[in-house]
Tab-separated table of C-alpha atoms in Angstrom:
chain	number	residue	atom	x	y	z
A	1	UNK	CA	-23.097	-79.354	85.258
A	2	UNK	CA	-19.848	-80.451	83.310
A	3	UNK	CA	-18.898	-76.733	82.453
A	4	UNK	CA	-19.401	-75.778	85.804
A	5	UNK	CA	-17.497	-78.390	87.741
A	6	UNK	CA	-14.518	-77.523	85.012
A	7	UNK	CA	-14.345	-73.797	86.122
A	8	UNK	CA	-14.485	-74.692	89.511
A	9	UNK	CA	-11.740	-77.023	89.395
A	10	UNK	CA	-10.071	-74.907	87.633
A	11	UNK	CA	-9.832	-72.115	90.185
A	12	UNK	CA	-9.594	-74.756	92.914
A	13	UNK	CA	-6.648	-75.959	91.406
A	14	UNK	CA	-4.584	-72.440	90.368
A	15	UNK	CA	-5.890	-70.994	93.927
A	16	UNK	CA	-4.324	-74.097	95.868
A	17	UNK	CA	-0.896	-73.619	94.016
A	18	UNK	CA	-0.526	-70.026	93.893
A	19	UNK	CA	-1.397	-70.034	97.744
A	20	UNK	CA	1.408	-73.081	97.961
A	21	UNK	CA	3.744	-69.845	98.223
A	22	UNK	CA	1.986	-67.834	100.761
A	23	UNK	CA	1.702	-67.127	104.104
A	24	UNK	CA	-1.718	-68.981	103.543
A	25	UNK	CA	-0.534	-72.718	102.548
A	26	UNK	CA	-1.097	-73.968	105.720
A	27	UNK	CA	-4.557	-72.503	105.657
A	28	UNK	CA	-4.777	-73.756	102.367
A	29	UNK	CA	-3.110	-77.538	103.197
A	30	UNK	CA	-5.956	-77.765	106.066
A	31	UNK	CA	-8.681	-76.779	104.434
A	32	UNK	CA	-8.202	-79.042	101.144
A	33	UNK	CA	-7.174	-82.377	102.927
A	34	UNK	CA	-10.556	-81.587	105.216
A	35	UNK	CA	-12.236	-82.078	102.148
A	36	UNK	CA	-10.856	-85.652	101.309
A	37	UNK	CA	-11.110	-86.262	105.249
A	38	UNK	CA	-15.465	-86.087	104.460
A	39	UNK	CA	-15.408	-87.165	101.556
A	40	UNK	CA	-12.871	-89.301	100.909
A	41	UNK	CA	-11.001	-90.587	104.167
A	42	UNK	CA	-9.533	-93.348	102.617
A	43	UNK	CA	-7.532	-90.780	100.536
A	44	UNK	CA	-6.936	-88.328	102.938
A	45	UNK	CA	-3.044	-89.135	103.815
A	46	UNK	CA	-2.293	-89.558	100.190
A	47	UNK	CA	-3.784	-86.231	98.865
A	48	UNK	CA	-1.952	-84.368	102.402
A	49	UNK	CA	1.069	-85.935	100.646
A	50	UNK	CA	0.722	-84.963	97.349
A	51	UNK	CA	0.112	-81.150	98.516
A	52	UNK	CA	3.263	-81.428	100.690
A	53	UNK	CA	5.052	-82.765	97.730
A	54	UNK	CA	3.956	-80.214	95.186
A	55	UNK	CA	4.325	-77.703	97.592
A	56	UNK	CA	7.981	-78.581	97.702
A	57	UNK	CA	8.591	-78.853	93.875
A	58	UNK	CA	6.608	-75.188	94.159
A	59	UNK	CA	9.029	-73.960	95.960
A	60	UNK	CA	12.320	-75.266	94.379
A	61	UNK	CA	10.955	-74.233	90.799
A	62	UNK	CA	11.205	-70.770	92.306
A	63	UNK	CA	14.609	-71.428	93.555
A	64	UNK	CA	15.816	-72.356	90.119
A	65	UNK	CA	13.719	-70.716	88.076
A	66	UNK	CA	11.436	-72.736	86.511
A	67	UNK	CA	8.244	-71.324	84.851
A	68	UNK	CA	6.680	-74.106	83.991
A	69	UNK	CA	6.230	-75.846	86.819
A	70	UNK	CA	3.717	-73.624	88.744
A	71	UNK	CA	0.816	-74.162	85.899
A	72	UNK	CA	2.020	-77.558	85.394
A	73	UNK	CA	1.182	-78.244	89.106
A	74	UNK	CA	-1.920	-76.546	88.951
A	75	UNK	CA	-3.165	-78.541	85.840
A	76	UNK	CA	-2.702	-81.588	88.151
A	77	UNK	CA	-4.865	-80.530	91.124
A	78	UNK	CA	-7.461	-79.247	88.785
A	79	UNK	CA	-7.821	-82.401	87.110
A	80	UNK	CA	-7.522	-84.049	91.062
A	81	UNK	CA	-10.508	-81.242	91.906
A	82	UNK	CA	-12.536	-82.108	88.657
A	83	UNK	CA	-12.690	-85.735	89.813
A	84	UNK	CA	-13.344	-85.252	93.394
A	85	UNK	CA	-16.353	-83.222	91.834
A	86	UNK	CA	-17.216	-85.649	89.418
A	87	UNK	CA	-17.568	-88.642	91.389
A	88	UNK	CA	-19.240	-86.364	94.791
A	89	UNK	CA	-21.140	-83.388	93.092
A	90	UNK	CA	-22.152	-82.396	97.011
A	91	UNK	CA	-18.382	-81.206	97.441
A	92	UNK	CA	-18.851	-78.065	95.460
A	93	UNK	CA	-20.711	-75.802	97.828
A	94	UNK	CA	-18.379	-76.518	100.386
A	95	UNK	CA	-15.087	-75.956	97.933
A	96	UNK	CA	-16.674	-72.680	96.942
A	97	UNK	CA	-16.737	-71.914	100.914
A	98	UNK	CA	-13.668	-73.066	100.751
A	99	UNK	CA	-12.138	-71.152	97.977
A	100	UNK	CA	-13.899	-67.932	99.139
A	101	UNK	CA	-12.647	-67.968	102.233
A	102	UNK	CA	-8.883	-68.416	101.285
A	103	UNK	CA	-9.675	-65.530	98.667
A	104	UNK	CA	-6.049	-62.947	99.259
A	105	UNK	CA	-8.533	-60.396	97.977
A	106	UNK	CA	-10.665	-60.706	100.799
A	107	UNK	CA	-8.371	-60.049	103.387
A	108	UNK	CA	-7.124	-56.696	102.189
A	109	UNK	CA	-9.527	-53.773	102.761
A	110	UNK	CA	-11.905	-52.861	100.391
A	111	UNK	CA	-11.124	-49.606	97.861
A	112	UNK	CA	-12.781	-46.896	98.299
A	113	UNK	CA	-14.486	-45.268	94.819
A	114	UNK	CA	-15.737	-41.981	95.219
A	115	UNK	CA	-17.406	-39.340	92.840
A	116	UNK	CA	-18.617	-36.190	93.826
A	117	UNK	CA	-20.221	-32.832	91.693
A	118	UNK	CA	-19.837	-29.507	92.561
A	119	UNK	CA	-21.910	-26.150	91.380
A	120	UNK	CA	-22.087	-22.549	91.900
A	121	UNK	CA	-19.957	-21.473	94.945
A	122	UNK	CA	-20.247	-25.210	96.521
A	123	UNK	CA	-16.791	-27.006	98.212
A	124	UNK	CA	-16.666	-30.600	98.465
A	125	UNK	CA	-14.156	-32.823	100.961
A	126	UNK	CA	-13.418	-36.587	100.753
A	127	UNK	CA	-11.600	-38.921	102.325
A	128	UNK	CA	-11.012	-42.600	102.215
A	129	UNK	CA	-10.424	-42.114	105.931
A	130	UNK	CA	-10.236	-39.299	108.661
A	131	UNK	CA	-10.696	-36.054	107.289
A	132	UNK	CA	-10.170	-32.605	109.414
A	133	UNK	CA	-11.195	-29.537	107.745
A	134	UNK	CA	-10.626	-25.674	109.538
A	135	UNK	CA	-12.608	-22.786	107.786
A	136	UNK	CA	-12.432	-19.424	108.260
């Protein structure tokens, strides 16, 4: 289970960070301390401080240009993650919930593949969308 507890922390953590920047952190902020809240209540105003903290050091490497200190951050709340995991294995359905659910993929629309073959005298339309053909 080791292996898998690693690559789940580490998504957990880079996710949280990069969404530390978004429209989502709030989303993100709620969802993470909600975790510590069941599992971990004693913790649960420390860890919402910690977020709020690295959010802020997020956002003021950004003002000034630091590069390190987005993967540096997200080293730290992986390793946080890993032991959360570590010491309450039961966490990790609901983190994948969690994660999957803050996904930015999932929110924009899905692409649209197509693939099509044509013989003889044959036409073929497509569309990702509306599609208004006129023949003569």
């Amino acid at each position: 289970m080791e292996p898998e507890i690693a690559a789940l922390a580490s998504a957990a953590g880079t996710t949280i960070v990069t969404l530390m920047a978004t429209d989502a952190w709030q989303r993100t902020r709620e969802g993470i301390t909600s975790l510590w809240r069941r599992f971990h209540p004693e913790r649960v105003e420390a860890v919402a401080a910690e977020l709020d903290a690295a959010h802020d050091d997020l956002l003021a490497s950004h003002t000034t240009g630091d590069p390190d200190t987005e993967r540096e951050l997200a080293a730290e709340w992986q390793g946080r993650i890993r032991r959360l995991l570590t010491a309450r294995p039961e966490v990790a359905e609901e983190l994948r919930t969690l994660l999957d659910e803050l996904d930015p993929r999932a929110a924009t629309a899905p692409a649209v593949a197509q693939q099509a073959t044509a013989s003889g005298h044959a036409r073929i339309y497509q569309a990702g969308r509306d599609q208004h053909v006129t023949e003569r």
